[in-house]
Amino acid sequence: MSESARETSGVRAGEPAGERVVVAYVPVLHEGYRRFLESHARDGRLFVVGPELYIEYRPLAKDIRALPADLVASAIAAWGLCAEVCVLDEPLARALAAESPRIVMPAEDVSYQLTERFFERCEVLFDTVFLRWDKTRTTQLLRPRPPRVVPAAEAYADLARAAEAAAASSVDWWRQVGTAIRLQSGEVRTATNVHNPHPLSAYAAGDPRSNFYKGVGLELSTATHAEASLIAQAARDGLATRGAVLYVTDFPCPPCAKLIAAAGIAKLYFREGYAVLDGQDVLRDAGVEVVQVV
């Protein structure tokens, strides 16, 4: 991507004068797109990305929500926001690039691809507004937003010690995670991440996670996560997890967050880590109190 391409949360003060146009993939019409166009395309030109420009890009080819681009363009034109609305095809993209306008695009995968293909010599600004689950957002590592942060010296200290000890016992060299649960009976149980079918499988046959970055292909692993193991063991032994308190050394991945929510865990303590996809939202909506230990 050229140095002229940059991200923005809107138009920056002191930008050079000149026509600014908007290029956007708009699969559906919703309030997010209306606000985006209100901010960047009012009384200007909008180019709706046509299918010819992404027909070989599999994620968009599988977007079953997508309306025909000409229908989207007609509908947006009827809103009266833009001076001109048209569908962007390859000849028009090359003609637009030759004009060297200042272009605003949503900060998402298809925008980056189009910039590299057609607009590397143009000044391109990317607005980070959330419009859809594109690839860049799917793999984005977010800082967890716990409503409460506490020092590491409260009543759960026994859970913290147990979970940290479990993490230290893991033979997973790259990711040692431990968790401890206190059931309503007062019983404390621990688990760590373990590879299957043998604890040393990752070293005997290699670890499939080595083929991916953090947050990508979460399900493609030979490991059982510590949180999932604890909840499964409780189910096997007929122990209720509703109202339990859980401490985990790393913030749960999305599948584990869903298991924690479904298990009725009342409170979740975590030390560090990142959040991916909808894990934080699932925990919050299920009423799980999330607390970070510092």
PDB file of C-alpha atoms in Angstrom, residues 152-252:
ATOM      1  CA  ALA A 152      -3.834  -9.227  42.701  1.00  0.00           C
ATOM      2  CA  ALA A 153      -4.558  -9.493  46.432  1.00  0.00           C
ATOM      3  CA  GLU A 154      -8.262 -10.135  46.934  1.00  0.00           C
ATOM      4  CA  ALA A 155     -10.327 -13.090  48.107  1.00  0.00           C
ATOM      5  CA  TYR A 156      -9.807 -14.961  44.824  1.00  0.00           C
ATOM      6  CA  ALA A 157      -6.040 -15.229  45.439  1.00  0.00           C
ATOM      7  CA  ASP A 158      -6.368 -18.988  45.966  1.00  0.00           C
ATOM      8  CA  LEU A 159      -7.878 -19.302  42.490  1.00  0.00           C
ATOM      9  CA  ALA A 160      -5.117 -17.181  41.005  1.00  0.00           C
ATOM     10  CA  ARG A 161      -2.404 -19.336  42.596  1.00  0.00           C
ATOM     11  CA  ALA A 162      -4.109 -22.526  41.434  1.00  0.00           C
ATOM     12  CA  ALA A 163      -4.542 -21.281  37.864  1.00  0.00           C
ATOM     13  CA  GLU A 164      -1.001 -19.968  37.605  1.00  0.00           C
ATOM     14  CA  ALA A 165       0.325 -23.298  38.900  1.00  0.00           C
ATOM     15  CA  ALA A 166      -1.753 -25.129  36.299  1.00  0.00           C
ATOM     16  CA  ALA A 167      -0.360 -22.873  33.552  1.00  0.00           C
ATOM     17  CA  ALA A 168       3.192 -23.598  34.675  1.00  0.00           C
ATOM     18  CA  SER A 169       2.519 -27.329  34.395  1.00  0.00           C
ATOM     19  CA  SER A 170       1.511 -27.110  30.720  1.00  0.00           C
ATOM     20  CA  VAL A 171       3.917 -28.719  28.254  1.00  0.00           C
ATOM     21  CA  ASP A 172       2.710 -26.336  25.530  1.00  0.00           C
ATOM     22  CA  TRP A 173       5.891 -24.349  25.046  1.00  0.00           C
ATOM     23  CA  TRP A 174       4.257 -21.490  23.126  1.00  0.00           C
ATOM     24  CA  ARG A 175       1.025 -21.013  25.059  1.00  0.00           C
ATOM     25  CA  GLN A 176       0.848 -21.961  28.712  1.00  0.00           C
ATOM     26  CA  VAL A 177      -2.657 -21.247  29.933  1.00  0.00           C
ATOM     27  CA  GLY A 178      -4.145 -22.253  33.257  1.00  0.00           C
ATOM     28  CA  THR A 179      -7.569 -21.856  34.796  1.00  0.00           C
ATOM     29  CA  ALA A 180      -9.213 -22.557  38.128  1.00  0.00           C
ATOM     30  CA  ILE A 181     -12.878 -22.723  39.043  1.00  0.00           C
ATOM     31  CA  ARG A 182     -14.532 -22.414  42.431  1.00  0.00           C
ATOM     32  CA  LEU A 183     -17.882 -24.173  42.378  1.00  0.00           C
ATOM     33  CA  GLN A 184     -20.700 -23.039  44.639  1.00  0.00           C
ATOM     34  CA  SER A 185     -19.884 -25.994  46.892  1.00  0.00           C
ATOM     35  CA  GLY A 186     -16.511 -24.347  47.542  1.00  0.00           C
ATOM     36  CA  GLU A 187     -14.563 -27.011  45.661  1.00  0.00           C
ATOM     37  CA  VAL A 188     -11.712 -25.677  43.520  1.00  0.00           C
ATOM     38  CA  ARG A 189     -10.671 -27.445  40.323  1.00  0.00           C
ATOM     39  CA  THR A 190      -7.894 -26.599  37.862  1.00  0.00           C
ATOM     40  CA  ALA A 191      -6.934 -27.376  34.282  1.00  0.00           C
ATOM     41  CA  THR A 192      -4.413 -26.345  31.675  1.00  0.00           C
ATOM     42  CA  ASN A 193      -4.397 -26.447  27.890  1.00  0.00           C
ATOM     43  CA  VAL A 194      -3.581 -29.979  26.753  1.00  0.00           C
ATOM     44  CA  HIS A 195      -2.861 -31.323  23.270  1.00  0.00           C
ATOM     45  CA  ASN A 196      -4.703 -34.378  21.939  1.00  0.00           C
ATOM     46  CA  PRO A 197      -4.646 -37.288  21.448  1.00  0.00           C
ATOM     47  CA  HIS A 198      -1.420 -37.204  23.459  1.00  0.00           C
ATOM     48  CA  PRO A 199       0.034 -34.305  25.502  1.00  0.00           C
ATOM     49  CA  LEU A 200       3.138 -34.373  23.294  1.00  0.00           C
ATOM     50  CA  SER A 201       1.250 -34.596  19.965  1.00  0.00           C
ATOM     51  CA  ALA A 202       2.367 -31.108  18.963  1.00  0.00           C
ATOM     52  CA  TYR A 203       6.000 -32.150  19.286  1.00  0.00           C
ATOM     53  CA  ALA A 204       5.618 -35.567  17.666  1.00  0.00           C
ATOM     54  CA  ALA A 205       3.625 -34.436  14.618  1.00  0.00           C
ATOM     55  CA  GLY A 206       3.903 -30.648  14.722  1.00  0.00           C
ATOM     56  CA  ASP A 207       1.396 -28.035  15.861  1.00  0.00           C
ATOM     57  CA  PRO A 208      -1.180 -26.936  13.228  1.00  0.00           C
ATOM     58  CA  ARG A 209      -1.451 -23.591  15.047  1.00  0.00           C
ATOM     59  CA  SER A 210       2.029 -22.792  13.749  1.00  0.00           C
ATOM     60  CA  ASN A 211       0.423 -22.115  10.362  1.00  0.00           C
ATOM     61  CA  PHE A 212      -1.652 -19.205  11.660  1.00  0.00           C
ATOM     62  CA  TYR A 213      -1.257 -15.899  13.446  1.00  0.00           C
ATOM     63  CA  LYS A 214      -2.919 -15.180  16.776  1.00  0.00           C
ATOM     64  CA  GLY A 215      -6.685 -15.007  16.472  1.00  0.00           C
ATOM     65  CA  VAL A 216      -6.807 -16.808  13.110  1.00  0.00           C
ATOM     66  CA  GLY A 217      -8.187 -20.333  12.623  1.00  0.00           C
ATOM     67  CA  LEU A 218      -8.939 -20.727  16.333  1.00  0.00           C
ATOM     68  CA  GLU A 219     -10.663 -24.061  15.789  1.00  0.00           C
ATOM     69  CA  LEU A 220      -7.701 -25.556  13.918  1.00  0.00           C
ATOM     70  CA  SER A 221      -5.817 -26.868  16.917  1.00  0.00           C
ATOM     71  CA  THR A 222      -4.958 -30.180  18.552  1.00  0.00           C
ATOM     72  CA  ALA A 223      -5.321 -28.553  21.984  1.00  0.00           C
ATOM     73  CA  THR A 224      -8.249 -28.547  24.382  1.00  0.00           C
ATOM     74  CA  HIS A 225      -8.391 -25.157  26.057  1.00  0.00           C
ATOM     75  CA  ALA A 226      -8.227 -25.033  29.833  1.00  0.00           C
ATOM     76  CA  GLU A 227     -11.657 -23.406  30.279  1.00  0.00           C
ATOM     77  CA  ALA A 228     -13.344 -25.930  27.987  1.00  0.00           C
ATOM     78  CA  SER A 229     -11.653 -28.792  29.825  1.00  0.00           C
ATOM     79  CA  LEU A 230     -12.876 -27.598  33.232  1.00  0.00           C
ATOM     80  CA  ILE A 231     -16.460 -27.141  32.081  1.00  0.00           C
ATOM     81  CA  ALA A 232     -16.463 -30.539  30.344  1.00  0.00           C
ATOM     82  CA  GLN A 233     -15.055 -32.254  33.438  1.00  0.00           C
ATOM     83  CA  ALA A 234     -17.748 -30.670  35.600  1.00  0.00           C
ATOM     84  CA  ALA A 235     -20.426 -31.916  33.204  1.00  0.00           C
ATOM     85  CA  ARG A 236     -18.896 -35.408  33.221  1.00  0.00           C
ATOM     86  CA  ASP A 237     -18.922 -35.508  37.028  1.00  0.00           C
ATOM     87  CA  GLY A 238     -22.412 -34.050  37.360  1.00  0.00           C
ATOM     88  CA  LEU A 239     -21.254 -30.825  39.026  1.00  0.00           C
ATOM     89  CA  ALA A 240     -23.200 -27.604  38.527  1.00  0.00           C
ATOM     90  CA  THR A 241     -21.232 -24.657  37.159  1.00  0.00           C
ATOM     91  CA  ARG A 242     -24.006 -22.092  37.593  1.00  0.00           C
ATOM     92  CA  GLY A 243     -22.832 -19.301  39.877  1.00  0.00           C
ATOM     93  CA  ALA A 244     -19.202 -20.465  39.866  1.00  0.00           C
ATOM     94  CA  VAL A 245     -16.159 -18.159  39.845  1.00  0.00           C
ATOM     95  CA  LEU A 246     -13.486 -18.706  37.207  1.00  0.00           C
ATOM     96  CA  TYR A 247      -9.902 -17.426  37.020  1.00  0.00           C
ATOM     97  CA  VAL A 248      -8.017 -17.794  33.740  1.00  0.00           C
ATOM     98  CA  THR A 249      -4.516 -16.584  33.011  1.00  0.00           C
ATOM     99  CA  ASP A 250      -5.417 -15.463  29.450  1.00  0.00           C
ATOM    100  CA  PHE A 251      -8.643 -13.865  28.242  1.00  0.00           C
ATOM    101  CA  PRO A 252     -10.921 -16.577  26.763  1.00  0.00           C
TER     102      PRO A 252
END
